[in-house]
Short mmCIF file of C-alpha atoms (C1' of nucleotides) in Angstrom, two decimals:
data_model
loop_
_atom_site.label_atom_id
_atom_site.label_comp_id
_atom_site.label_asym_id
_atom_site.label_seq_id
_atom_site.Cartn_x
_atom_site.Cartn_y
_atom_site.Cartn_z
CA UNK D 1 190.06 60.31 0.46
CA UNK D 2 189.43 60.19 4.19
CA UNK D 3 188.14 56.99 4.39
CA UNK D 4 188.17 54.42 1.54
CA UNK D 5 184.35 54.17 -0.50
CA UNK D 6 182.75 51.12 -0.81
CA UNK D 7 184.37 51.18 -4.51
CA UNK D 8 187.25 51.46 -3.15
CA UNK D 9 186.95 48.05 -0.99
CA UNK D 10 185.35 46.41 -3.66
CA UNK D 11 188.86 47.13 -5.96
CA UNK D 12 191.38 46.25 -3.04
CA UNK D 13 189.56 43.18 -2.05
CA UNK D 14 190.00 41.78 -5.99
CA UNK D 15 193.63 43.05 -6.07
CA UNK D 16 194.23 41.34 -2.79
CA UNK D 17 192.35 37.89 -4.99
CA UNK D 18 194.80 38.19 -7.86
CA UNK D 19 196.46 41.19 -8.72
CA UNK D 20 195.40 42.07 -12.21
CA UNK D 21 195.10 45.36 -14.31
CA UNK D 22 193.15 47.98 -14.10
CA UNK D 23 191.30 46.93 -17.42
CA UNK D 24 190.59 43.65 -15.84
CA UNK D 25 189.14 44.86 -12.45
CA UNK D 26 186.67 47.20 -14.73
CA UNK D 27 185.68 43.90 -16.99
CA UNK D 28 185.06 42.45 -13.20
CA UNK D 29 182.58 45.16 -12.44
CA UNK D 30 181.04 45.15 -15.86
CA UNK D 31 180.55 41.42 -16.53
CA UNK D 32 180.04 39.88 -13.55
CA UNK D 33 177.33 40.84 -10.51
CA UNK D 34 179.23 41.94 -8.25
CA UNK D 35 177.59 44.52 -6.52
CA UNK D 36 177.04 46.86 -9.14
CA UNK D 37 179.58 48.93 -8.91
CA UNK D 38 180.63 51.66 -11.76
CA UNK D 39 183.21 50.55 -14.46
CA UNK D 40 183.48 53.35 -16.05
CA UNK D 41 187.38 54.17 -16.76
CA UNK D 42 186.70 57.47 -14.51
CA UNK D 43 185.93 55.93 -11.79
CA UNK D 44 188.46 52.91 -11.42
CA UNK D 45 191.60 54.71 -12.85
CA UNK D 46 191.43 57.20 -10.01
CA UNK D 47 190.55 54.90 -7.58
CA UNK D 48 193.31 52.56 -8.00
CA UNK D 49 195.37 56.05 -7.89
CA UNK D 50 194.02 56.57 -4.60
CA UNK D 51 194.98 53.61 -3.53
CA UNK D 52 198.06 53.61 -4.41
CA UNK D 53 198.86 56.78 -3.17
CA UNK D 54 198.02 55.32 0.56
CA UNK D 55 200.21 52.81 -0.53
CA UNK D 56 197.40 50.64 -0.29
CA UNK D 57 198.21 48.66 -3.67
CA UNK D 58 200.85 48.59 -5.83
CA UNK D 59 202.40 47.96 -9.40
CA UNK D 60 203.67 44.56 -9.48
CA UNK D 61 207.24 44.92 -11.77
CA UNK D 62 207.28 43.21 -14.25
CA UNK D 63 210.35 44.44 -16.28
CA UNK D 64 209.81 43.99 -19.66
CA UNK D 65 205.94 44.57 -19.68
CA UNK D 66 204.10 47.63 -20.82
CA UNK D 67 201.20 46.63 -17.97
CA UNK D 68 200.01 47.64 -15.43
CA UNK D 69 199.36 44.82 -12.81
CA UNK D 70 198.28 45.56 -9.25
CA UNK D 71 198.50 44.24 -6.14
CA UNK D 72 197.44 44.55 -2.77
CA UNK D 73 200.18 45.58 0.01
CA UNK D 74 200.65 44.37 3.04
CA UNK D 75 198.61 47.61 4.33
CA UNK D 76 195.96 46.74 1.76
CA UNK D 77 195.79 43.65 3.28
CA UNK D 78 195.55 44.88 6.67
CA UNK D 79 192.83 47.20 5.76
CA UNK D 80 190.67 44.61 4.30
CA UNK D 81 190.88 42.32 7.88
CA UNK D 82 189.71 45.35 9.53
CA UNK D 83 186.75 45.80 7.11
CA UNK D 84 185.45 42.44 7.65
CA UNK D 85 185.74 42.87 11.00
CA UNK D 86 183.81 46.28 11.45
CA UNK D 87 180.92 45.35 13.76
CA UNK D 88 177.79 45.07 11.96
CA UNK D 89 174.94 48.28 12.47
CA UNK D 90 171.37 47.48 11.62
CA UNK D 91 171.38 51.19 9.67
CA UNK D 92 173.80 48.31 7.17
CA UNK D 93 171.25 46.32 6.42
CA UNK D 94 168.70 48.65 4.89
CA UNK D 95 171.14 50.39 2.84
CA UNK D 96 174.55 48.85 2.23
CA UNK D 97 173.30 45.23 2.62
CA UNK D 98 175.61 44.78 -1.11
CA UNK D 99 178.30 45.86 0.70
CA UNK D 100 177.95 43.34 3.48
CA UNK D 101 177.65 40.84 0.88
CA UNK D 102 180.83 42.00 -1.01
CA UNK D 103 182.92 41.56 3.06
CA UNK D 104 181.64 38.01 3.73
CA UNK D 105 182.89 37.53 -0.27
CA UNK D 106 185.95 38.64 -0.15
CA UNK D 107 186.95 37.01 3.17
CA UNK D 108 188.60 33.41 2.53
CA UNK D 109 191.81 32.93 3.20
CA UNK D 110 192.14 36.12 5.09
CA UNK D 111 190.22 35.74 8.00
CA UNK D 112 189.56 31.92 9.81
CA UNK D 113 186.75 30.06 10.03
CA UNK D 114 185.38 31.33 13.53
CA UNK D 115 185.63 34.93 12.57
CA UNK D 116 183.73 34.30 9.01
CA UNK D 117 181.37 32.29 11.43
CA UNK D 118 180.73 35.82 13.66
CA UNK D 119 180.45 38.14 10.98
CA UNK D 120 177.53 35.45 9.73
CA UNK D 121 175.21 35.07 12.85
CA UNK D 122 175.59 38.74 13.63
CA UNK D 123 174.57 39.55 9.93
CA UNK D 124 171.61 37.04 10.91
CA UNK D 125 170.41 38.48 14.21
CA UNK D 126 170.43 42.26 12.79
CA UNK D 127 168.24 40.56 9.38
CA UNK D 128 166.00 39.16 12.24
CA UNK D 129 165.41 42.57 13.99
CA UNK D 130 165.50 44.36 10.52
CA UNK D 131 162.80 42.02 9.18
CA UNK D 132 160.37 42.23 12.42
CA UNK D 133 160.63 45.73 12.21
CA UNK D 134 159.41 45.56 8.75
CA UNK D 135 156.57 42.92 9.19
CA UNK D 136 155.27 45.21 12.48
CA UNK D 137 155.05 48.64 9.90
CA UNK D 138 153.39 46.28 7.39
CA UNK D 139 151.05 45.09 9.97
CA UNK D 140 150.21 48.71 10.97
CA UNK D 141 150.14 50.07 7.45
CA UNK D 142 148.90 48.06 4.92
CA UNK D 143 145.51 48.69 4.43
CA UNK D 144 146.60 52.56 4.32
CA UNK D 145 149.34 51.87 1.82
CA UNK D 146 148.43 52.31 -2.10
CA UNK D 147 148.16 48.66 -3.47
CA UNK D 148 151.36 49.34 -5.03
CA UNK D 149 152.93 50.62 -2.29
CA UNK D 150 152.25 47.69 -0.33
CA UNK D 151 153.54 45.00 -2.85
CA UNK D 152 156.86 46.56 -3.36
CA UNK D 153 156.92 46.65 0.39
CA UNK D 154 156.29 42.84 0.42
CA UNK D 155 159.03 42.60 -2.21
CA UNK D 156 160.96 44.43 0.35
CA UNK D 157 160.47 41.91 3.03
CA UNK D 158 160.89 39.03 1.24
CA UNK D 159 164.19 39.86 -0.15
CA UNK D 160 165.27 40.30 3.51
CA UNK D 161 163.95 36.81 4.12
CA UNK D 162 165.42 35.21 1.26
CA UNK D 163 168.58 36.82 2.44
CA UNK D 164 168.18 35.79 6.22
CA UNK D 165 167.75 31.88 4.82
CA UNK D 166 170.88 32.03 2.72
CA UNK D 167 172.50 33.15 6.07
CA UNK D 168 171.58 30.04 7.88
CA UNK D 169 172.74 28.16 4.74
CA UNK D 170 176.18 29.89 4.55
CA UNK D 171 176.74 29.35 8.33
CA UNK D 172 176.07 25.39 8.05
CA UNK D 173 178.66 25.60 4.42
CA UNK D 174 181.14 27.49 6.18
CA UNK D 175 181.15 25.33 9.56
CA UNK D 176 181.24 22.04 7.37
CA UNK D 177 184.18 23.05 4.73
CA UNK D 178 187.18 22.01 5.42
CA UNK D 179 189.84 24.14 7.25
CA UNK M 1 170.49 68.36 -14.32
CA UNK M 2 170.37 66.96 -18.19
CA UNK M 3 168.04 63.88 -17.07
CA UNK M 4 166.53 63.46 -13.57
CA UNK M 5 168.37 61.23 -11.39
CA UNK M 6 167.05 58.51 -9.54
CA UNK M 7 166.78 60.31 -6.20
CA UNK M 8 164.94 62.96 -8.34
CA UNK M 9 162.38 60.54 -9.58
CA UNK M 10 162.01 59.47 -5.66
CA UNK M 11 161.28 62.59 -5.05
CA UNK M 12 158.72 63.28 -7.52
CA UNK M 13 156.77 60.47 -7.24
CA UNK M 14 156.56 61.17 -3.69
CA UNK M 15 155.23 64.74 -4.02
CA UNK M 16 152.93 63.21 -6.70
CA UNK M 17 150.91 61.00 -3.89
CA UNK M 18 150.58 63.57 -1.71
CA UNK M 19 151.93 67.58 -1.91
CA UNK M 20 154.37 67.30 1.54
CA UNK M 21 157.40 69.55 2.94
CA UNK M 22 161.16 68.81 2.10
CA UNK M 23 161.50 67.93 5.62
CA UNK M 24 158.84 65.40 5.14
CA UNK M 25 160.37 63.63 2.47
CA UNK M 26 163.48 63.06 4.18
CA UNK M 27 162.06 61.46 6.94
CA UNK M 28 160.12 59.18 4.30
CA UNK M 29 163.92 58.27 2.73
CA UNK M 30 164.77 57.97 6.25
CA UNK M 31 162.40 55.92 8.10
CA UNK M 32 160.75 53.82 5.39
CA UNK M 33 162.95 51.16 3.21
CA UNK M 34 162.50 53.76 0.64
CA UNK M 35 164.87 52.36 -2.26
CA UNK M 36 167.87 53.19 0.43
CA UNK M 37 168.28 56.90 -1.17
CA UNK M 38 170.13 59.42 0.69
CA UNK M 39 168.17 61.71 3.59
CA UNK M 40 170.85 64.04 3.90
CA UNK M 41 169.43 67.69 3.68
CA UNK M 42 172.20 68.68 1.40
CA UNK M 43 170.97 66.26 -1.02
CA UNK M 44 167.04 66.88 -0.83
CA UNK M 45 167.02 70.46 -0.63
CA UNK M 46 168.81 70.60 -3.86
CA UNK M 47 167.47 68.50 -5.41
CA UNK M 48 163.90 70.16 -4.57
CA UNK M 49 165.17 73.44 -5.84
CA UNK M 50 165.89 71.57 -9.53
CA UNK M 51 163.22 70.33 -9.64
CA UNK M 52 161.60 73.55 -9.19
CA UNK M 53 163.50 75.29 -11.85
CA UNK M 54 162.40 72.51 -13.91
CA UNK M 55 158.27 73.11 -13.39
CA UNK M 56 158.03 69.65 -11.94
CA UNK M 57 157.19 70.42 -8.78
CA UNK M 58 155.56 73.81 -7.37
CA UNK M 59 154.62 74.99 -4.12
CA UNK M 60 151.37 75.02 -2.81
CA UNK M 61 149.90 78.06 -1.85
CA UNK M 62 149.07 78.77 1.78
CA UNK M 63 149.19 81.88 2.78
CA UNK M 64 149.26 81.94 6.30
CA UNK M 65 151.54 79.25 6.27
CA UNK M 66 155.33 79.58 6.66
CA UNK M 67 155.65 76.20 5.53
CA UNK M 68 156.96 74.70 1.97
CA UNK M 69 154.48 72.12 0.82
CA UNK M 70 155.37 71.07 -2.77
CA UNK M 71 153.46 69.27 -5.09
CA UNK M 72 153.79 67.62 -8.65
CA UNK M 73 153.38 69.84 -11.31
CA UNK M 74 151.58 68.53 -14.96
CA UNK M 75 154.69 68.66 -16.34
CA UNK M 76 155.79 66.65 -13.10
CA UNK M 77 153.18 63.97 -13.57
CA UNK M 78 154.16 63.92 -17.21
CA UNK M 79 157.42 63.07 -16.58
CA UNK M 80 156.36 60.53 -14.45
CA UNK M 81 154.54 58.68 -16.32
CA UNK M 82 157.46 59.02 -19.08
CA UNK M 83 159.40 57.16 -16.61
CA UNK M 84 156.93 54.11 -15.89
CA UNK M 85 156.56 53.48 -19.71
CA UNK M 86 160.06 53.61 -20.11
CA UNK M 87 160.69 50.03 -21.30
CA UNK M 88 162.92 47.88 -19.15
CA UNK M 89 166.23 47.27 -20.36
CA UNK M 90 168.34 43.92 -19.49
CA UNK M 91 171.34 45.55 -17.31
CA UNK M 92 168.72 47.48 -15.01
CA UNK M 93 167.64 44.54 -13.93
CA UNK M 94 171.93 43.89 -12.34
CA UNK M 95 172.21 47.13 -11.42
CA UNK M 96 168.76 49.17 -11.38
CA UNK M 97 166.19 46.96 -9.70
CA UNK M 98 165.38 49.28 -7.18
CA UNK M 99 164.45 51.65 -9.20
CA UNK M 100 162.51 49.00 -10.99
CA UNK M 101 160.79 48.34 -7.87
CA UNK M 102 160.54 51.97 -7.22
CA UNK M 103 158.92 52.83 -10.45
CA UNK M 104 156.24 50.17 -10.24
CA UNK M 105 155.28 51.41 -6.29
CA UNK M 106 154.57 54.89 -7.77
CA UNK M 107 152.62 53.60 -10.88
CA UNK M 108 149.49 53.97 -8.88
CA UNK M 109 146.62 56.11 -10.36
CA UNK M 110 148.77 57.06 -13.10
CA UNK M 111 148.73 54.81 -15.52
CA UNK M 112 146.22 51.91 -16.25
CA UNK M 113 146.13 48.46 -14.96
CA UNK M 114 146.79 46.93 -18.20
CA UNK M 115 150.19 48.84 -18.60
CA UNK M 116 151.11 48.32 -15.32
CA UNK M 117 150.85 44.37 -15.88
CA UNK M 118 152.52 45.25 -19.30
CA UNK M 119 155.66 46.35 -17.02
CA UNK M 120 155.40 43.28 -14.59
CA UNK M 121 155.46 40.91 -17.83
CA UNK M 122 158.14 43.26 -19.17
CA UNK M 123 160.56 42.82 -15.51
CA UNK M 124 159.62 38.63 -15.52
CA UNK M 125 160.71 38.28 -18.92
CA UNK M 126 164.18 40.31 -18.39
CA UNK M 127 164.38 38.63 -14.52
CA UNK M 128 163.90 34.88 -16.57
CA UNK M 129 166.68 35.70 -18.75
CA UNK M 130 169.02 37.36 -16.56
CA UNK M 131 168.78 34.37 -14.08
CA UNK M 132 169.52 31.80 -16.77
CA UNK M 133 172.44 33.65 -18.00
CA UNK M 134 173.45 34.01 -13.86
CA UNK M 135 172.93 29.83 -13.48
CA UNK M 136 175.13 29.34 -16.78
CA UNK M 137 177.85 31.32 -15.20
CA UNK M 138 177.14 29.09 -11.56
CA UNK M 139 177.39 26.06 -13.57
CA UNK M 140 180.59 26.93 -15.51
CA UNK M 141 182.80 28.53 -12.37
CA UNK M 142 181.24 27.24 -9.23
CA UNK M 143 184.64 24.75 -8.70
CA UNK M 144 187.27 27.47 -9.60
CA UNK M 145 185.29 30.18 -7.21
CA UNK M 146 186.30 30.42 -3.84
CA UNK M 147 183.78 29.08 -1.35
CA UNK M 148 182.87 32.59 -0.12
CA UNK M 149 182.66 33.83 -3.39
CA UNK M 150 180.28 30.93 -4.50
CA UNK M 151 178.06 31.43 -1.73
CA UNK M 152 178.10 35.04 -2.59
CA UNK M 153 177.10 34.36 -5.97
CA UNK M 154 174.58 31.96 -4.83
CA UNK M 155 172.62 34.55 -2.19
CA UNK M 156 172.39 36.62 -5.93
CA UNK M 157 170.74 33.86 -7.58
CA UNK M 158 168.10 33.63 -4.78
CA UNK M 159 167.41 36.87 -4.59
CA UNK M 160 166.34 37.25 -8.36
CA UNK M 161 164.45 34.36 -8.09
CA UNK M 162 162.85 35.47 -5.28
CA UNK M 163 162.11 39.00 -7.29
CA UNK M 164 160.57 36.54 -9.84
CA UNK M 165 158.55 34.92 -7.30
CA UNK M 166 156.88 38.35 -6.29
CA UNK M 167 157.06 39.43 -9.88
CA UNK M 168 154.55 36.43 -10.49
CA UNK M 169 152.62 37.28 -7.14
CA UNK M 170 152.15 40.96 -8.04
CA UNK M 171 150.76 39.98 -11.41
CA UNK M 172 148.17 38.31 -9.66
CA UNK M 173 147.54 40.74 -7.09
CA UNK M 174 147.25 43.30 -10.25
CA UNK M 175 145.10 41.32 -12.63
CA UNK M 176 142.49 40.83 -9.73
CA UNK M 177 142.31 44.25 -8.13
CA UNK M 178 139.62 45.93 -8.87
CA UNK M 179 139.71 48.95 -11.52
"C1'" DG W 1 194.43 45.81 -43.19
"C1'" DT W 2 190.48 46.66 -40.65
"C1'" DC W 3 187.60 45.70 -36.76
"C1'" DG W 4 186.97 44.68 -32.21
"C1'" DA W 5 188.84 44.08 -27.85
"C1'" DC W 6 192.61 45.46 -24.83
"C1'" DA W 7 194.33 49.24 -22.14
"C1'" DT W 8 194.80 53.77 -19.79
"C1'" DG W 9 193.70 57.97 -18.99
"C1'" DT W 10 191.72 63.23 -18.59
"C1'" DA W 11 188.32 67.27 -18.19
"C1'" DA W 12 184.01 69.36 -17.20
"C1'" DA W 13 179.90 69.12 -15.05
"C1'" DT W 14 177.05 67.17 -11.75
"C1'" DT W 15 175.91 65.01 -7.61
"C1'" DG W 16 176.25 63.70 -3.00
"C1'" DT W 17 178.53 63.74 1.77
"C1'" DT W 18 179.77 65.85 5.88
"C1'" DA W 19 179.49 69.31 8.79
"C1'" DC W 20 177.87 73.51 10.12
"C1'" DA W 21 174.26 77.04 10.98
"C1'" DT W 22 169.90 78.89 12.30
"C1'" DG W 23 165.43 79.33 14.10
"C1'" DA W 24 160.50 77.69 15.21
"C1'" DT W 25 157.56 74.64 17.61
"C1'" DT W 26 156.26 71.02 20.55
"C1'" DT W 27 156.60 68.19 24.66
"C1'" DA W 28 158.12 66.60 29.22
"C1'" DT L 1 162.28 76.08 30.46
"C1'" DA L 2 165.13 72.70 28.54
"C1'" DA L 3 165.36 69.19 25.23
"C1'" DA L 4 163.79 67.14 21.21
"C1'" DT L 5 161.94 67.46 16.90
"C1'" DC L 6 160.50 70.20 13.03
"C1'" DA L 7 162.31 72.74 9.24
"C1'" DT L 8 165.47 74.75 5.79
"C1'" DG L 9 169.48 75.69 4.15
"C1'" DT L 10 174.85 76.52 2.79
"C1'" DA L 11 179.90 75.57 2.07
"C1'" DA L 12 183.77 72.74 1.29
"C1'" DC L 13 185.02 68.71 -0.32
"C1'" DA L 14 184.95 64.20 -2.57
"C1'" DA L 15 183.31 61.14 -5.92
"C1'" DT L 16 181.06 59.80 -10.23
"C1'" DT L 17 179.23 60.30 -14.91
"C1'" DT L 18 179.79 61.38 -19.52
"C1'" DA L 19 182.42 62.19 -23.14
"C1'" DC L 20 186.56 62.55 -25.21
"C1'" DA L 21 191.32 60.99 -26.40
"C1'" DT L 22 194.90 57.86 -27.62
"C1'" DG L 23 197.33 53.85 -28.73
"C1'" DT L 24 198.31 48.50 -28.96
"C1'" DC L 25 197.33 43.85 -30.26
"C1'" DG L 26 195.30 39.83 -32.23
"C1'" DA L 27 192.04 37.70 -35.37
"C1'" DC L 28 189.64 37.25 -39.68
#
DNA sequence: GTCGACATGTAAATTGTTACATGATTTA
DNA sequence: TAAATCATGTAACAATTTACATGTCGAC
């Protein structure tokens, strides 16, 4: 591994949560939405290995238990604060905009308010550019585009927009809560 | 290859609309919001070449052309169409709904208007129920979640009900085009 | 006492990423 | 004529899927 994989993230920033079992962080990826990552066994088994190996996480010990609990280290931990505060790149938004969404969820408690507050209006400004951009090819295009074509563009565009109002929502719930 | 991957599919249905070079289709992955698949050449190329082997796509011949135009095959366009029948299964909609999206942008020319609003009912039936089951889980955990998590959760919950939204709109658009 | 869920893994095959390599053609 | 874009590919590596394999534990 030269550089962890989104998966990878996605694992250490539910470790870093609660630590839990490997089992458990598969259930996590099956069951609930989050992002929509694999949970097949061979893919999480030797990811947590990974991890581990870069000392990343680690086996909590609990002595007379046949489990495997995990935790983040204080690396791990490290790690994560530096992936939530990786600038933003527009090239993000078209095709790791999950991934973006996975950061600003895992962030509480590890990063303060003012920080979560950045990572939020920049993810806003590059949705504003992203979403002209899109409006000025379907302005240009449309009536060339396959009927189609052009409504799962629109789907496209909206999805951006429905993304770039929860934005402005988040920022207002975020500068409101309670530090 | 047992089954065609997505990025295969992509692929095909591009050279489907209209016979193009490999180069070509990268720059389609790469400049349009094309699903978000991979432009890399060592992922077209090969991909290309399968689906060569596999009679899906050919090349045109031109012979004074150095160029590499390919173009759907029948057994191409068969497969295609394989794919847009394909009924839509509950979990796609979590973790496939750009391909969802993808296979109804293609569905152009190929298959009838009346199956084509068969898949749109098909996706707003499966988006209905996965958004219910989505609120249940809101309603049950939103005060244990962390804030960040919530909101996390919450920009999911928009964004299938915005798919609905356009899922409603396109059935419109559909039912009054003209045949 | 059997069934389903818990729990962890491995092996082979496939796929995709990153980086390199090459050459033609167009444009400033 | 130099730079950018068009155009096609390969090689090494990393990651994932699919399928198999094994065993425990609690509930009914």
């Amino acid at each position: 591994m030269k550089r962890p994989t989104s998966l990878d993230y996605a694992i250490l920033g539910l470790l870093n949560q609660n630590p839990q079992s490997g089992y458990r962080v598969r259930k996590a990826f099956e069951n609930t939405a989050l992002g929509n990552y694999s949970s097949s066994p061979g893919a999480i088994y030797p990811a947590i290995n990974r991890l581990q190996e870069l000392e990343l996480v680690e086996k909590t010990n609990m002595p007379n238990s046949k489990k495997m609990i995990f935790k983040s280290t204080e690396k791990g931990t490290e790690l994560l604060k530096e992936w939530f505060l990786k600038p933003i790149e527009i090239n993000e938004i078209a095709t790791e905009l999950n991934e973006l969404l996975l950061r600003f969820g895992f962030m509480d408690r590890l990063i303060d308010r003012e920080e979560q507050l950045n990572f939020l209006g920049s993810l806003k400004v590059q949705l504003e550019v992203y979403i002209k951009s899109l409006k000025e090819y379907h302005k240009n295009n449309s009536t060339t585009l396959p009927i189609n074509g052009r409504l799962a563009f629109e789907h496209g565009i909206s999805s951006y927009e429905t993304t770039l109002k929860w934005c402005q929502k988040a920022i207002k719930t975020i500068t409101n809560s309670k530090s």
